[in-house]
Amino acid sequence: MADLIYRVNMTNLSFKIEEVPTEWLGLGGRALTSTIVAKEVDPECHPLGPNNKLVFAPGLLSGTSASNSGRNSCGAKSPLTGGIKESNVGGTSAGIMSKLGVKALIIEGLPKNEETFYQLHVTKNNVEFIEVPELVGLDNYAVLDAMAAKYDKKVAVMSIGRVGEMRMNLANISVKDPSGKLRSHGRGGLGAVMGSKKIKCITVDAENYKEVTIADPEKFKEASKIFTKALQENPISGEGLPAFGTNVLVNILNEAGGLPTRNFRAGNWEFAENICGETMAENIKARGGKTTHGCHAGCVIQCSQVYNDKDGNYLTSGFEYETIWALGANFGIKDLDLIAKMDGLMDDLGVDSIEASVTLGLAVDAGILAYGDGEKAYELLSKDLPNGTPIGRIIGSGTHILGKIYGLVRVPTVKGQGIPAYEPRAVKGQGITYATSTMGADHTSGYAVATNILNSGGYVDPLKKEGQVELSRNLQIATAAVDSTGMCIFVAFPALDDPKCLPALVDMINARFGASLSIDDVVNLGKTILKREHEFNIKAGLNSAEDRLPEFMKYETLPPHNVVWDFTGEEIDEFWNF
Amino acid sequence: MHILVKLFAQYREGRFKAEQRDYPEEATAQAIINELNLESVSPLGVLMVNGRHVDVSYLLKEGDEIALFPKVGGG
């Protein structure tokens, strides 16, 4: 049976199934969420009001046996940026939705009764609306426990914590992973949109699905084998990422002078060794955690890990470079175990660990706490934030709003979203991505670090302007396409350097759907999606004046290379000429 | 001449994190890679001297800091 659109209306608590319109048939993941948001959501609407929609769509290859295809996209108008948002996640939801035949789940409207929170339970051809007063005020792990008690243990769960209930800008939608821990639809406050619709959690039945149908199983198997081999043989996806995780980047960015430190005042940090990937890997080996771990079934890269404390007790998993950087170099915590404890806390709370931590970095400038005061930071995150005290609400509004409330100038945001982990002045291609991304300052949307710093896909000097706009454009187009397939973005490393990788990916899509797409078709899909998102943003009021980095980066030199952000507006705007 | 050699990721195993080492004048970056037998572990990914990417033919100077990484990535 063909995949279907599941449409939920929260205003009258109704549900209907729709055939997939022809023009959406070839779309999945980000391509589908952004297309639906662009078509059905008024760009001028309030993100937390009745006219925003929350859309989930698994990737084109999700639910198949293709390696690393288990990413689910979530889209809406973002309360943080005021523009379009797509955030994709591992976990178990993409595979289960695909196997159930859900092409997209569209949630619209707001309930009339503001007191009640609901659980949506998605089964084959149905969605149940269940009032869940007993879950209100709980955070994510308690919700997972409640759902595990109610359904088969494999049930997919997407939930919000108290911070999402309070509709704060840094609220995530958290997703259960294969080991019962959490992954996040992060950045942009999608958890606040879910909270505005009074949905505490969405569960997807894992007991009655069928395997996805493959139009040409033989061709699929063959392409899948080549693709998997490309991932496993690439030194980055096959060796570096599994051994050290993404946190291997601390030392390399520190050496390159591109590790933002003390709220973007310098490009390197004297305590980098305390928090780096090598130290993390040593701790994991000594304490009995796991250096390799996949965020979804079928992952062969296994960049994730399980990180324990000195006594061997679980602290966190999915412990990423960007979080470690933000709480480490940028906010000043030198103790990796404390950073891990805060990361685990933010999983449970359903808080964006990048936005929250960049906000803490700025809170030092605001005089709220001292640089490196991890104890006070933990108290703010564990008590003030989820209890919604006034200072908790201010932190929960994100970096941009905190900067406004305290009258600060050095506010590291683009389109209202905190800048992550890579200094734009010293990694200029990444700066172009931050400036132009339709998502606000988002490192994943066009990862120029690969070519500026890691010699992946060639080399473009990170400190020079030449070639950066073109580099960022090509990467953003490719990323928009990859985000539509359900693939993890780390397939980009082999795709950049191994000529067999991308054709195998396209072959798998063709074999799955009986299509005959070329690589150019897939690239063109990326272009179309980017333009569609850009058009939405312009109608929402995010014009070219918003495609800019914070002004202080233009006049404040960044040590050790003593560089400034020196692109003119016209040079940045060239990005959109394609 | 004195060179500060810094190793990262898999290159550290059985070697060192950072060491001041002596090399003859006009030694190249490649000479250090060869001396430490790094590429038997994993192909060279990134080579920086004093925080700038350079080529393996780079001629080292007194006081240089050289950083050597295998192919690594993240994001």
XYZ file of C-alpha atoms in Angstrom:
653
model
C 0.000 0.000 0.000
C 1.200 3.479 -0.855
C 2.431 5.844 1.842
C -0.130 8.329 3.157
C -0.339 11.743 4.760
C -1.667 11.697 8.332
C -3.264 15.047 9.200
C -4.182 15.938 12.769
C -6.236 18.969 13.771
C -5.808 19.968 17.413
C -8.590 22.588 17.316
C -11.334 20.001 16.977
C -9.250 16.936 17.840
C -9.875 15.330 14.476
C -7.777 13.198 12.195
C -7.839 12.322 8.528
C -5.795 10.354 6.057
C -4.924 11.866 2.694
C -3.401 10.512 -0.461
C 0.010 11.955 -1.193
C -0.312 14.748 -3.786
C 1.673 13.953 -6.946
C 4.084 16.846 -6.397
C 5.053 15.461 -2.976
C 5.651 11.883 -4.129
C 9.382 12.316 -4.742
C 9.959 14.199 -1.495
C 10.934 13.047 1.964
C 12.586 14.423 5.106
C 13.489 18.097 4.903
C 12.288 18.437 1.300
C 8.821 17.382 2.428
C 8.620 19.286 5.743
C 9.863 22.503 4.126
C 7.539 22.079 1.137
C 4.519 21.539 3.389
C 5.413 24.430 5.710
C 6.037 26.730 2.723
C 2.727 25.744 1.118
C 0.443 25.589 4.136
C 1.840 27.955 6.775
C 1.364 31.716 6.555
C 4.926 33.100 6.832
C 3.531 36.008 8.856
C 1.831 33.791 11.432
C 2.827 33.701 15.072
C 4.922 30.530 15.532
C 3.012 29.625 18.695
C -0.410 30.572 17.366
C -3.184 28.612 15.652
C -1.806 28.997 12.131
C 1.594 27.385 12.551
C 1.898 23.675 11.723
C 4.236 21.027 13.042
C 5.282 18.522 10.393
C 7.189 15.256 10.757
C 8.527 13.394 7.727
C 10.930 10.454 7.605
C 13.540 10.517 4.852
C 13.120 8.866 1.459
C 15.221 5.877 2.517
C 14.125 5.672 6.153
C 12.743 2.297 7.137
C 14.876 0.488 4.554
C 18.010 -1.500 5.278
C 20.214 1.288 3.857
C 22.971 2.192 6.301
C 22.504 5.454 8.228
C 19.054 6.150 6.800
C 17.155 6.560 10.075
C 16.763 10.330 10.305
C 13.378 11.928 10.837
C 12.744 15.558 9.900
C 10.564 17.954 11.833
C 9.558 21.336 10.434
C 7.551 24.420 11.399
C 7.921 28.177 11.560
C 10.518 28.669 14.298
C 9.735 30.745 17.395
C 13.478 31.347 17.811
C 14.368 32.600 14.324
C 10.957 33.668 13.013
C 11.823 31.755 9.834
C 11.344 28.255 8.496
C 12.904 25.414 10.474
C 13.852 21.847 9.757
C 15.613 19.739 12.329
C 16.395 16.081 11.800
C 17.136 13.432 14.358
C 18.137 9.789 14.748
C 16.304 7.579 17.210
C 13.600 5.119 16.287
C 10.778 7.341 14.986
C 11.819 7.586 11.310
C 12.040 3.845 10.725
C 8.779 3.050 12.507
C 6.811 5.845 10.801
C 8.089 4.709 7.384
C 7.182 1.079 8.057
C 3.709 2.163 9.125
C 3.363 3.969 5.782
C 3.324 7.497 7.217
C 4.816 9.766 4.560
C 4.229 12.811 6.767
C 2.406 13.675 9.967
C 0.965 17.196 9.837
C -0.310 18.744 13.055
C -2.357 21.925 12.819
C -4.505 24.160 15.018
C -4.571 24.676 18.801
C -6.946 23.078 21.312
C -9.667 25.359 22.676
C -9.106 24.067 26.193
C -5.742 25.421 27.295
C -5.607 23.310 30.437
C -5.303 19.896 28.813
C -2.226 18.221 27.375
C -2.576 15.314 24.957
C -0.709 12.266 23.815
C -1.133 11.432 20.130
C -0.897 7.695 19.509
C -0.267 6.946 15.845
C -1.267 3.496 14.608
C -1.950 2.092 11.138
C -4.582 4.410 9.628
C -5.464 6.051 12.937
C -4.403 8.654 15.489
C -5.807 8.544 19.031
C -6.093 11.686 21.168
C -5.416 10.774 24.784
C -5.623 13.281 27.635
C -2.510 12.899 29.806
C -2.850 15.044 32.966
C -0.560 12.581 34.756
C 2.335 13.465 32.409
C 2.101 17.245 32.791
C 5.102 18.640 34.672
C 7.253 15.600 33.915
C 10.440 15.595 31.886
C 11.426 13.257 29.065
C 12.714 10.145 30.831
C 9.579 9.958 32.985
C 7.490 10.177 29.812
C 9.546 7.369 28.214
C 8.995 5.227 31.310
C 5.244 5.850 31.210
C 5.030 4.910 27.533
C 7.199 1.807 28.023
C 4.746 0.673 30.712
C 1.784 1.243 28.410
C 2.984 -0.204 25.063
C 5.440 -2.610 23.508
C 8.937 -1.528 24.504
C 9.794 -0.685 20.897
C 7.110 2.037 20.648
C 8.537 5.257 19.168
C 8.237 8.259 21.461
C 8.622 11.971 20.688
C 8.129 14.140 23.732
C 8.653 17.493 25.425
C 9.676 18.285 28.992
C 8.543 21.124 31.231
C 10.505 23.662 29.193
C 8.516 22.696 26.094
C 5.255 22.891 28.020
C 6.229 26.481 28.881
C 6.935 27.167 25.200
C 10.492 28.398 25.656
C 12.672 29.132 22.636
C 15.271 26.518 23.478
C 12.823 23.619 23.888
C 13.560 20.514 21.816
C 11.382 17.652 20.746
C 13.134 14.604 22.211
C 13.078 11.204 20.556
C 13.724 7.781 22.038
C 16.807 6.060 20.629
C 17.383 2.298 20.220
C 18.907 2.019 23.706
C 16.111 3.919 25.430
C 18.072 7.167 25.729
C 17.238 10.454 24.002
C 17.990 12.231 20.735
C 16.820 15.720 19.904
C 15.078 17.679 17.205
C 17.253 20.567 18.359
C 17.667 24.241 17.490
C 14.878 26.661 16.826
C 12.352 25.827 19.544
C 10.321 23.090 17.862
C 9.496 21.821 21.372
C 7.770 25.151 22.037
C 5.628 24.674 18.922
C 4.648 21.190 20.145
C 3.912 22.692 23.583
C 1.751 25.401 22.022
C -0.348 22.660 20.425
C -0.699 21.058 23.886
C 0.960 17.840 22.790
C 3.051 16.267 25.534
C 4.123 13.301 23.473
C 3.567 11.452 20.231
C 3.877 7.685 20.178
C 4.065 5.531 17.072
C 2.938 1.914 17.191
C 5.819 -0.474 16.614
C 3.832 -3.701 16.751
C 1.761 -3.719 13.587
C 3.903 -2.308 10.846
C 5.010 -3.921 7.615
C 8.485 -3.659 6.117
C 8.746 -0.922 3.474
C 8.340 -2.086 -0.090
C 11.316 -1.881 -2.429
C 10.560 -1.571 -6.142
C 13.771 -3.311 -7.213
C 15.172 -5.326 -4.290
C 18.195 -6.701 -6.182
C 19.326 -3.309 -7.368
C 18.734 -1.923 -3.895
C 20.840 -4.595 -2.257
C 23.689 -4.054 -4.668
C 23.717 -0.267 -4.244
C 23.339 -0.579 -0.499
C 26.434 -2.791 -0.335
C 28.537 -0.251 -2.242
C 27.216 2.588 -0.082
C 27.947 0.783 3.197
C 31.440 -0.083 2.004
C 32.090 3.578 1.158
C 31.087 4.605 4.693
C 33.199 1.904 6.301
C 36.314 2.445 4.192
C 36.421 6.214 4.556
C 38.992 7.142 7.218
C 36.649 9.729 8.784
C 33.350 7.845 8.870
C 35.002 4.440 9.200
C 37.725 5.185 11.746
C 37.977 8.723 13.200
C 34.316 9.245 14.133
C 33.862 5.856 15.812
C 37.099 6.184 17.800
C 36.765 9.731 19.121
C 33.264 10.946 18.292
C 32.628 14.461 17.039
C 34.562 15.804 20.025
C 37.829 15.089 18.207
C 37.191 18.578 16.804
C 38.145 20.401 20.015
C 41.869 20.065 19.387
C 41.755 20.659 15.665
C 39.700 23.860 15.986
C 41.900 24.932 18.880
C 45.029 24.474 16.763
C 43.450 26.340 13.857
C 42.496 29.287 16.077
C 38.819 28.704 15.323
C 37.578 27.488 18.743
C 35.364 30.316 20.045
C 36.442 31.079 23.602
C 35.033 33.348 26.363
C 31.952 34.298 24.376
C 33.802 34.613 21.056
C 36.756 36.670 22.351
C 39.552 34.349 21.176
C 40.032 31.403 18.835
C 41.844 29.086 21.206
C 41.624 27.959 24.825
C 44.446 26.997 27.169
C 42.386 24.166 28.714
C 41.327 22.443 25.481
C 43.136 19.259 26.522
C 40.762 18.903 29.522
C 37.694 18.528 27.324
C 39.009 17.129 24.019
C 37.942 13.942 22.242
C 41.175 12.169 23.109
C 40.576 12.789 26.843
C 36.958 11.720 26.454
C 37.986 8.450 24.756
C 40.553 7.732 27.519
C 37.916 8.304 30.214
C 35.422 6.042 28.451
C 37.955 3.222 28.163
C 39.006 3.543 31.804
C 35.444 3.749 33.158
C 33.618 1.148 31.119
C 31.423 3.277 28.903
C 31.158 2.793 25.149
C 33.244 4.651 22.569
C 30.936 3.500 19.774
C 27.181 3.720 19.727
C 24.623 4.394 16.987
C 21.791 6.878 17.343
C 19.556 4.784 15.087
C 19.256 1.192 13.847
C 21.431 0.619 10.786
C 24.103 3.176 11.652
C 27.533 1.873 10.628
C 29.438 5.027 11.657
C 28.651 4.808 15.400
C 29.963 8.292 16.261
C 28.028 8.353 19.509
C 29.154 6.985 22.857
C 28.107 6.242 26.404
C 30.006 8.380 28.917
C 30.166 7.316 32.567
C 31.451 9.031 35.705
C 34.506 7.898 37.697
C 32.420 5.260 39.470
C 31.110 3.818 36.222
C 27.618 5.347 36.490
C 25.914 6.637 33.342
C 26.220 10.399 32.783
C 25.243 10.901 29.155
C 25.303 9.601 25.600
C 25.328 11.427 22.291
C 27.943 13.698 23.836
C 28.726 16.085 21.001
C 31.522 18.510 20.233
C 29.237 21.540 19.968
C 27.831 21.071 23.491
C 31.256 20.356 24.945
C 32.713 23.422 23.211
C 29.873 25.682 24.396
C 30.082 24.677 28.049
C 33.875 24.283 27.865
C 35.859 26.907 25.961
C 33.001 29.335 25.535
C 31.513 29.211 29.045
C 34.660 28.020 30.829
C 33.926 24.657 32.504
C 37.205 22.690 32.619
C 35.706 19.482 34.025
C 34.479 17.133 31.287
C 32.437 15.106 33.805
C 30.442 18.160 34.851
C 29.829 19.002 31.188
C 28.591 15.419 30.692
C 26.276 15.715 33.678
C 24.804 18.918 32.253
C 24.439 17.305 28.819
C 22.496 14.410 30.358
C 20.333 16.881 32.295
C 19.525 18.809 29.113
C 18.467 15.554 27.401
C 16.002 14.900 30.186
C 14.714 18.485 30.204
C 14.449 18.561 26.416
C 16.621 21.636 26.096
C 18.780 22.566 23.123
C 22.269 22.044 24.486
C 23.845 24.438 21.974
C 21.404 27.327 22.460
C 21.315 26.916 26.254
C 25.089 26.770 26.526
C 25.778 29.687 24.158
C 23.252 31.623 26.251
C 25.245 30.757 29.396
C 28.381 32.073 27.661
C 26.624 35.390 27.105
C 25.156 35.329 30.622
C 28.729 35.799 31.870
C 28.877 39.147 30.027
C 25.488 39.983 31.529
C 26.927 39.474 35.028
C 24.521 36.635 35.830
C 27.328 34.221 36.710
C 31.113 33.969 36.498
C 33.071 32.418 33.617
C 33.451 28.711 34.333
C 31.068 28.626 37.318
C 29.662 25.207 36.491
C 27.844 24.780 39.789
C 25.832 27.953 39.319
C 25.179 27.011 35.671
C 23.912 23.597 36.756
C 21.599 25.237 39.251
C 20.204 27.616 36.616
C 19.572 24.728 34.215
C 18.225 22.211 36.734
C 16.128 24.537 38.911
C 15.385 27.961 37.415
C 14.859 26.862 33.833
C 12.393 23.968 34.282
C 10.552 25.779 37.084
C 10.122 28.856 34.919
C 11.522 31.416 37.386
C 12.123 34.849 35.827
C 15.863 34.192 35.322
C 15.007 30.699 34.076
C 12.654 32.232 31.515
C 15.360 34.676 30.403
C 17.890 31.860 29.881
C 15.122 29.843 28.212
C 14.551 32.615 25.672
C 17.966 31.984 24.144
C 21.054 34.020 23.409
C 19.505 36.772 21.330
C 16.802 37.781 23.784
C 19.120 37.578 26.772
C 21.415 39.991 24.923
C 18.568 42.437 24.399
C 17.359 42.239 28.002
C 20.844 43.012 29.327
C 21.704 45.654 26.722
C 24.645 43.724 25.292
C 26.368 44.343 21.960
C 28.584 41.263 21.625
C 25.694 38.895 20.977
C 26.717 35.860 18.890
C 23.545 35.111 16.922
C 22.274 35.095 13.344
C 18.515 35.347 12.754
C 18.169 35.103 16.518
C 19.920 31.728 16.800
C 23.138 31.254 18.787
C 26.314 30.695 16.743
C 27.837 27.275 17.385
C 31.374 26.004 17.840
C 33.250 27.413 14.830
C 34.564 31.006 14.835
C 33.277 32.657 11.664
C 36.194 35.098 11.524
C 38.726 32.246 11.469
C 36.660 29.698 9.505
C 35.198 32.038 6.934
C 33.354 29.480 4.830
C 31.435 28.474 7.931
C 30.746 32.186 8.512
C 29.054 32.356 5.105
C 26.921 29.356 6.084
C 25.926 31.016 9.367
C 25.034 34.235 7.558
C 23.003 32.713 4.749
C 21.481 29.526 6.169
C 17.699 29.569 6.086
C 17.855 28.051 9.579
C 19.803 30.852 11.297
C 23.302 30.093 12.624
C 23.302 26.340 12.024
C 26.583 24.459 11.641
C 25.032 21.412 9.980
C 23.370 23.251 7.103
C 26.581 23.722 5.093
C 29.580 22.344 6.911
C 32.407 24.359 5.351
C 34.641 23.306 8.257
C 35.138 20.112 6.229
C 37.002 21.928 3.459
C 38.335 24.911 5.457
C 39.848 22.859 8.275
C 39.615 19.086 7.713
C 40.899 18.822 4.109
C 37.726 16.992 3.183
C 36.435 17.733 -0.320
C 39.647 19.673 -1.095
C 40.981 22.701 0.745
C 39.888 26.337 0.863
C 42.035 28.560 3.141
C 39.861 29.328 6.204
C 41.329 32.812 6.724
C 40.802 34.069 3.165
C 37.617 35.190 1.471
C 38.279 33.550 -1.892
C 36.074 30.585 -2.707
C 34.018 30.645 0.492
C 30.665 31.728 -0.946
C 30.823 29.040 -3.617
C 31.948 26.425 -1.076
C 29.125 27.219 1.325
C 26.562 27.309 -1.496
C 27.581 23.894 -2.830
C 27.532 22.398 0.643
C 24.163 23.914 1.570
C 22.614 22.601 -1.642
C 24.073 19.109 -1.066
C 22.982 19.148 2.574
C 19.399 20.085 1.706
C 19.354 17.071 -0.625
C 20.946 14.683 1.913
C 18.536 15.908 4.624
C 15.708 14.761 2.372
C 16.949 11.182 2.041
C 16.877 10.304 5.729
C 20.644 9.959 5.700
C 22.887 11.095 8.520
C 24.867 14.156 7.432
C 28.140 12.319 8.107
C 27.671 10.422 4.854
C 28.949 13.708 3.422
C 32.538 12.819 4.393
C 32.753 9.774 2.108
C 30.529 11.532 -0.440
C 33.039 14.412 -0.676
C 36.033 12.156 -1.265
C 34.808 8.809 -2.633
C 33.323 8.882 -6.165
C 31.376 5.646 -5.540
C 29.385 6.965 -2.586
C 26.915 9.462 -4.096
C 25.944 7.353 -7.146
C 25.198 4.445 -4.776
C 22.949 6.717 -2.695
C 21.011 7.806 -5.784
C 20.798 4.183 -6.970
C 19.217 3.207 -3.651
C 16.560 5.938 -4.003
C 15.824 4.774 -7.550
C 15.601 1.131 -6.492
C 13.328 1.983 -3.562
C 10.802 3.889 -5.686
C 11.353 2.502 -9.165
C 12.552 5.944 -10.223
C 15.337 7.016 -12.573
C 16.834 10.061 -10.914
C 20.305 11.271 -11.855
C 22.780 12.883 -9.454
C 21.888 16.215 -11.077
C 18.216 15.624 -10.231
C 19.126 15.136 -6.580
C 21.324 18.265 -6.573
C 18.480 20.190 -8.203
C 16.174 19.008 -5.437
C 18.614 20.577 -2.957
C 18.523 23.866 -4.888
C 14.730 23.874 -5.068
C 14.373 23.248 -1.352
C 16.840 25.968 -0.373
C 15.056 28.488 -2.580
C 11.669 27.467 -1.214
C 12.905 27.984 2.347
C 14.508 31.305 1.430
C 11.296 32.529 -0.143
C 9.358 31.634 3.023
C 11.892 33.535 5.131
C 11.685 36.652 2.965
C 7.888 36.632 3.274
C 8.359 36.183 7.044
C 10.481 39.346 7.096
C 13.940 37.785 7.081
C 15.442 39.639 4.123
C 19.103 40.058 3.129
C 19.755 42.405 6.086
C 19.258 39.301 8.248
C 21.869 37.360 6.244
C 24.580 39.003 8.327
C 26.904 38.091 11.165
C 26.871 40.145 14.377
C 28.463 43.538 13.775
C 31.128 43.207 16.492
C 32.845 40.551 14.390
C 33.544 43.240 11.776
C 35.519 45.528 14.093
C 36.830 43.261 16.856
C 39.949 41.310 15.899
C 40.095 37.690 16.945
C 43.361 36.260 18.315
C 45.502 34.292 17.572
C 45.268 35.151 13.851
C 43.960 38.678 14.540
C 41.257 38.436 11.912
C 37.925 40.215 11.459
C 34.801 39.331 9.460
C 35.504 41.204 6.229
C 32.765 40.182 3.784
C 30.613 43.003 2.419
C 26.844 42.611 2.265
C 27.017 42.405 -1.523
C 29.559 39.601 -1.365
C 27.353 37.609 1.008
C 24.237 38.205 -1.094
C 26.032 36.572 -4.054
C 25.232 33.332 -2.254
C 21.665 33.369 -3.569
C 22.664 33.705 -7.225
C 21.991 30.189 -8.418
C 66.653 23.465 15.792
C 63.887 23.109 18.407
C 60.451 22.152 17.198
C 57.337 21.554 19.335
C 55.662 18.461 17.869
C 52.000 17.924 18.803
C 50.163 14.696 17.940
C 46.427 14.059 18.005
C 43.829 11.279 17.857
C 45.247 7.876 16.821
C 48.735 9.372 16.315
C 49.109 9.664 20.087
C 48.849 5.933 20.726
C 52.269 4.606 21.747
C 53.861 7.991 21.060
C 53.246 11.270 22.904
C 50.884 14.254 23.058
C 53.449 17.043 22.702
C 57.242 17.082 22.817
C 60.052 19.552 22.204
C 62.298 17.785 19.712
C 65.532 18.618 17.870
C 65.796 18.487 14.103
C 68.510 19.490 11.631
C 68.145 22.844 9.817
C 65.766 22.770 6.856
C 63.983 19.609 7.974
C 60.599 19.277 6.278
C 57.255 18.439 7.853
C 57.393 15.186 5.865
C 60.618 14.236 7.640
C 58.831 14.365 11.006
C 55.897 12.353 9.656
C 58.356 9.741 8.394
C 60.472 9.721 11.544
C 57.397 9.058 13.701
C 56.035 6.538 11.198
C 52.618 8.192 11.480
C 51.135 7.017 8.219
C 51.517 3.401 9.281
C 48.704 4.223 11.744
C 46.383 6.251 9.532
C 46.781 8.569 6.527
C 47.681 12.175 7.313
C 44.569 14.328 7.550
C 45.654 17.772 8.643
C 49.049 19.371 9.072
C 49.350 22.777 10.708
C 52.397 24.830 11.605
C 51.799 27.693 14.020
C 48.048 27.365 13.478
C 48.151 27.539 9.667
C 47.584 24.690 7.239
C 50.781 23.909 5.333
C 52.004 21.365 2.820
C 54.198 18.392 3.822
C 57.100 20.024 1.963
C 57.058 22.942 4.448
C 60.582 23.800 5.674
C 60.592 24.020 9.454
C 62.141 26.958 11.292
C 63.514 27.297 14.817
C 60.644 27.497 17.332
C 57.912 26.233 15.008
C 54.948 24.345 16.484
C 53.770 21.518 14.266
C 50.391 19.816 14.767
C 49.636 16.486 13.081
C 46.185 14.915 12.782
C 45.021 11.756 11.009
C 41.865 12.058 8.887
C 39.220 13.150 11.398
C 35.861 14.815 11.172
C 32.711 15.628 13.034
C 30.072 18.266 13.064
